[in-house]
Tab-separated table of C-alpha atoms in Angstrom:
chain	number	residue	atom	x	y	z
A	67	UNK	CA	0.000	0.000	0.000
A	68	UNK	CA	2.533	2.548	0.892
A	69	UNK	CA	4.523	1.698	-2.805
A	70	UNK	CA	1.083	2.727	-4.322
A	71	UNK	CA	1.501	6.042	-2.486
A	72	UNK	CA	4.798	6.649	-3.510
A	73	UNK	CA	6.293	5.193	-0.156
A	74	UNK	CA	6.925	5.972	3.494
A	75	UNK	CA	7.365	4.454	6.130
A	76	UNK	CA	6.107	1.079	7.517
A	77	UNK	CA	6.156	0.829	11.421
A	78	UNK	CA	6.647	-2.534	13.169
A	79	UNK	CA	6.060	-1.892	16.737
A	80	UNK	CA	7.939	-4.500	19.587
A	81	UNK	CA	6.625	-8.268	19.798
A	82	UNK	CA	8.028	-11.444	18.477
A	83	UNK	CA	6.910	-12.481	15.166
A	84	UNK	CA	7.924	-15.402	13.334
A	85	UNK	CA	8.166	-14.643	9.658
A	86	UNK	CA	7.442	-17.820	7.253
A	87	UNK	CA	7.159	-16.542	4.153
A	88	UNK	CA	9.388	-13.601	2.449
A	89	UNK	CA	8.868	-9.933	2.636
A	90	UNK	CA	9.186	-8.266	-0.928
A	91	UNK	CA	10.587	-4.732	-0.406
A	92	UNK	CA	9.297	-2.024	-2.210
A	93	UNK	CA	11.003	1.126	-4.040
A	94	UNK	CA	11.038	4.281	-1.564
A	95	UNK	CA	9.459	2.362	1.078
A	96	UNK	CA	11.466	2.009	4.640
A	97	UNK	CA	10.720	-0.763	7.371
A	98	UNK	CA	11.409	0.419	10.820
A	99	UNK	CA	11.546	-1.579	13.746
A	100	UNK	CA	10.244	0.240	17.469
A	101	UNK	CA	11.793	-1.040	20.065
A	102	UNK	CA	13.589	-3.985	18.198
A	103	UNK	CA	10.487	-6.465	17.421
A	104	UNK	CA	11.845	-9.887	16.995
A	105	UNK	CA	11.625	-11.554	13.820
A	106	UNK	CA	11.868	-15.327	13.834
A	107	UNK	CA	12.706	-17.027	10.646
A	108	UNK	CA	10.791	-19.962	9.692
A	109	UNK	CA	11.818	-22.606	7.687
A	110	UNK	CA	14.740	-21.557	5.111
A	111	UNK	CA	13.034	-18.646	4.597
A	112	UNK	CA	14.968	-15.461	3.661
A	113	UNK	CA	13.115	-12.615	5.136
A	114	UNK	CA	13.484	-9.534	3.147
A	115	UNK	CA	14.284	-8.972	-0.513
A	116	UNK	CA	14.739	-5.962	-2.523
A	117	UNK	CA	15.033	-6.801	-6.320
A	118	UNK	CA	15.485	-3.514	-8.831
A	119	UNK	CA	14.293	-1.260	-6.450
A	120	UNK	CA	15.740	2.396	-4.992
A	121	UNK	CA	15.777	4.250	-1.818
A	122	UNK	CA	14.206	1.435	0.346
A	123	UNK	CA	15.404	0.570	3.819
A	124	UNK	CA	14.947	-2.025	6.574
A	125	UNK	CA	15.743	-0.769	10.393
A	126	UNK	CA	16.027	-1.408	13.707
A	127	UNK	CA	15.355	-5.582	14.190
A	128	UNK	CA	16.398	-8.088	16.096
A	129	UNK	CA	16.584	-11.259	13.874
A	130	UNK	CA	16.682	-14.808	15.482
A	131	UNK	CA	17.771	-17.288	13.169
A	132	UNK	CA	15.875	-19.795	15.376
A	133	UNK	CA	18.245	-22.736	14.277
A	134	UNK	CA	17.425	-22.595	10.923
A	135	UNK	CA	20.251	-23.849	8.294
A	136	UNK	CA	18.323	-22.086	5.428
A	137	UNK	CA	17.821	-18.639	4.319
A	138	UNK	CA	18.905	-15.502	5.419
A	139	UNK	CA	17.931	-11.977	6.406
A	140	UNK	CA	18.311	-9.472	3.546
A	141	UNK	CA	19.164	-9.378	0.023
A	142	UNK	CA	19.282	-6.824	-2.195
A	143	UNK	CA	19.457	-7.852	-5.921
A	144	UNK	CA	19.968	-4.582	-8.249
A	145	UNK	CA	19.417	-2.313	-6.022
A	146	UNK	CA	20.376	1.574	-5.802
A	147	UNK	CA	20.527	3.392	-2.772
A	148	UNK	CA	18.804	0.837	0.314
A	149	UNK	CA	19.795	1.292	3.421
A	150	UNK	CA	19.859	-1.853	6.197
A	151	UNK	CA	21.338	-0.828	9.445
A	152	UNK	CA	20.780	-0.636	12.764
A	153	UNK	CA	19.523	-4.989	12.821
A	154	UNK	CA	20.728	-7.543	15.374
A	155	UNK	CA	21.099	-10.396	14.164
A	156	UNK	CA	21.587	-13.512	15.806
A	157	UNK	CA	22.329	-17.415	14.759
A	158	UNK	CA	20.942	-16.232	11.172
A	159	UNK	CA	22.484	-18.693	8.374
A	160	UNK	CA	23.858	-16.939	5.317
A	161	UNK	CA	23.097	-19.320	2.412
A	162	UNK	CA	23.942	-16.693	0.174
A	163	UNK	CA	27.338	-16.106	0.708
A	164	UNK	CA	25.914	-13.730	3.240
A	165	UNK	CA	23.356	-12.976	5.933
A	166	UNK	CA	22.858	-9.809	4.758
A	167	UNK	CA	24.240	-9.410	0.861
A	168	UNK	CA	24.243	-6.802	-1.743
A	169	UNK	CA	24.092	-8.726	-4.847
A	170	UNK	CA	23.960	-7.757	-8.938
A	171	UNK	CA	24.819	-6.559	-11.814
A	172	UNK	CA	23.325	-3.207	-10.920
A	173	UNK	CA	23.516	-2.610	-7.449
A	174	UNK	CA	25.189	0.997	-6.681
A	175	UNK	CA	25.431	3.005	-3.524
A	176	UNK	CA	23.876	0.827	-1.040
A	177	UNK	CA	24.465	1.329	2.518
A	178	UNK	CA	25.027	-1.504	5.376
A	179	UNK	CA	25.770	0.464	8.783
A	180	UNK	CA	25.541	-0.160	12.516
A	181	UNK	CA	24.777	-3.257	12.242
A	182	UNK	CA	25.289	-6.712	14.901
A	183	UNK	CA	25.569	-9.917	13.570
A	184	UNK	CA	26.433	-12.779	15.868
A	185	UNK	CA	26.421	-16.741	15.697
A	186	UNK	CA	26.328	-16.910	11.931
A	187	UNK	CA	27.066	-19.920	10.513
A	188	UNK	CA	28.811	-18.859	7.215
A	189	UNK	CA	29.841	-15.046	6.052
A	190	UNK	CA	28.085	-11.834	8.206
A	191	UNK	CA	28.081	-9.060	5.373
A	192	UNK	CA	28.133	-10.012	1.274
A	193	UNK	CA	29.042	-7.893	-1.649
A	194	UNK	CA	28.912	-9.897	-4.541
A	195	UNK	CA	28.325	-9.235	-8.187
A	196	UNK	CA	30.205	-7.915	-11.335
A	197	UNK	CA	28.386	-4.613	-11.208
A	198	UNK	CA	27.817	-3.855	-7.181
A	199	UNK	CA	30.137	-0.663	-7.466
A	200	UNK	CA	29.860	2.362	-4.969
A	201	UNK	CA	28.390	0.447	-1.939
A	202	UNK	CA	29.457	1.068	1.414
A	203	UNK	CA	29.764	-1.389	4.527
A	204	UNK	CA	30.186	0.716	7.649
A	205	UNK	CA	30.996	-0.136	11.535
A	206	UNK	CA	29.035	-3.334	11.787
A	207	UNK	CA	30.086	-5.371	14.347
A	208	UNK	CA	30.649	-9.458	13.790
A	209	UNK	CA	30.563	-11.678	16.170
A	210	UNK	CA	31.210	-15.402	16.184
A	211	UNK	CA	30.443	-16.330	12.536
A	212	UNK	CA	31.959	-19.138	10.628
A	213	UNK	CA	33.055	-17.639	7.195
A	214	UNK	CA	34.351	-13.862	6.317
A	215	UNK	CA	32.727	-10.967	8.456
A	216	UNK	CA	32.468	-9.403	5.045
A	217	UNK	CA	32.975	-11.146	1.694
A	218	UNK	CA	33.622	-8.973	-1.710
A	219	UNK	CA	33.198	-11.261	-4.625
A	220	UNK	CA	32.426	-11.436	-8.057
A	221	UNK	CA	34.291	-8.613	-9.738
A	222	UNK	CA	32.630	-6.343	-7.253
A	223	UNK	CA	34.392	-2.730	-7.263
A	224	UNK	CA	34.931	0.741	-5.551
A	225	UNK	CA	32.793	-0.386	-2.460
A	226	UNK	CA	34.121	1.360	0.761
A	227	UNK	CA	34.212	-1.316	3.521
A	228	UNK	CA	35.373	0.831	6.944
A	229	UNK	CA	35.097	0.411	10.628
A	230	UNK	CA	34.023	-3.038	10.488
A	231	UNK	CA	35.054	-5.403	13.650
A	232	UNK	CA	35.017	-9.090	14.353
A	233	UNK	CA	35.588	-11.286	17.672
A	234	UNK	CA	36.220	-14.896	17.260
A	235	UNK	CA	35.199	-15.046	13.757
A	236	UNK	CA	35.988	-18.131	11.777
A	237	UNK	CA	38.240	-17.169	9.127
A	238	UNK	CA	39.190	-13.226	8.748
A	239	UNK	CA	37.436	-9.968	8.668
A	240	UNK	CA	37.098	-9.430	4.960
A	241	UNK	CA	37.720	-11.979	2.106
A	242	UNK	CA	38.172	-10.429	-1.286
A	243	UNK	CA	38.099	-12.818	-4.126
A	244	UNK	CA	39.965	-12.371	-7.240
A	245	UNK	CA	38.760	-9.723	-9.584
A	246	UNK	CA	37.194	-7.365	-7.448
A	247	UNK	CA	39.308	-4.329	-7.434
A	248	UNK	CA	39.557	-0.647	-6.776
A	249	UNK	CA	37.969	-1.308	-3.440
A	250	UNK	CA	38.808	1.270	-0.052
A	251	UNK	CA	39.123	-0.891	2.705
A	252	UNK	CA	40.398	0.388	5.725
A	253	UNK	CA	40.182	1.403	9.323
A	254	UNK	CA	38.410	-2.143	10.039
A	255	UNK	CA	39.729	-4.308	13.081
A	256	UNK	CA	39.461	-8.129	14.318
């Protein structure tokens, strides 16, 4: 309804809810948590998605993987300027190569900021995709995850991953595979 209108803003006001099917994000349209409600995933469900849309955002959750081995939290799939920050995430898998990933051939300034992700069981943060240029990863904190805190793949280039920090995290902070250049990465700490 509030796509229809142009967008806004969609409030989700504290509770638990256990999400079983996936949320389809909407252009200009920005989900905002009150007083971190609690989303449980379901079965191998992802929760949100954002595919070809702009200026969307998700905000202020706390995510409970609820030992699922499926799924994941957010991904955005050609996407220009979404924001997801300010989510706690806990024991959320990350079946694509990411519990939260920016993914395309067109994704461009995207923002992933202040975020918590804890207990993953593969990589925290994902930037994958031959055209996910200009994105930036910003002081998220990793905790306790099995793969990369954040992975850069697939020819991905001039994203600015800063201020990022990991404790006991399986592998390393960031992984950067082979191709993706003329990315700034610095000021990030395990």
């Amino acid at each position: 309804a509030l796509a229809a209108l142009g967008g806004g803003t969609l409030l989700v006001p504290a509770g638990t809810y256990l999400i079983s099917t996936q949320v389809n994000l909407r252009s200009k349209v920005r989900v905002q948590g009150v007083g971190y409600p609690t989303l449980r995933m379901g079965a191998g469900v992802r929760i949100f998605l954002g595919d070809g849309i702009a200026d969307a955002s998700v905000e202020g959750f706390a995510v409970d993987g609820n030992s699922q081995t499926g799924g994941g939290f957010l991904r955005l799939v050609n996407t220009t300027g979404c924001r997801v920050s300010d989510n706690r995430l806990t024991g959320v898998p990350s079946t694509d190569n990411g519990s939260i990933v920016i993914f395309g051939t067109a994704s461009e300034r995207n923002e992933v900021s202040g975020n918590i992700v804890a207990n993953s069981v593969g990589n925290a943060i994902g930037v994958i995709g031959s055209g996910c240029r200009r994105n930036l990863v910003d002081n998220n904190r990793i905790n306790v995850c099995g793969g990369f805190g954040v992975f850069v793949a697939g020819r991905s280039q001039r994203n600015t991953i800063t201020r990022n920090r990991t404790t006991a995290n399986g592998i390393e902070l960031i992984g950067v595979a082979v191709g993706s250049d003329h990315n700034i990465i610095s000021g990030n700490h395990a």
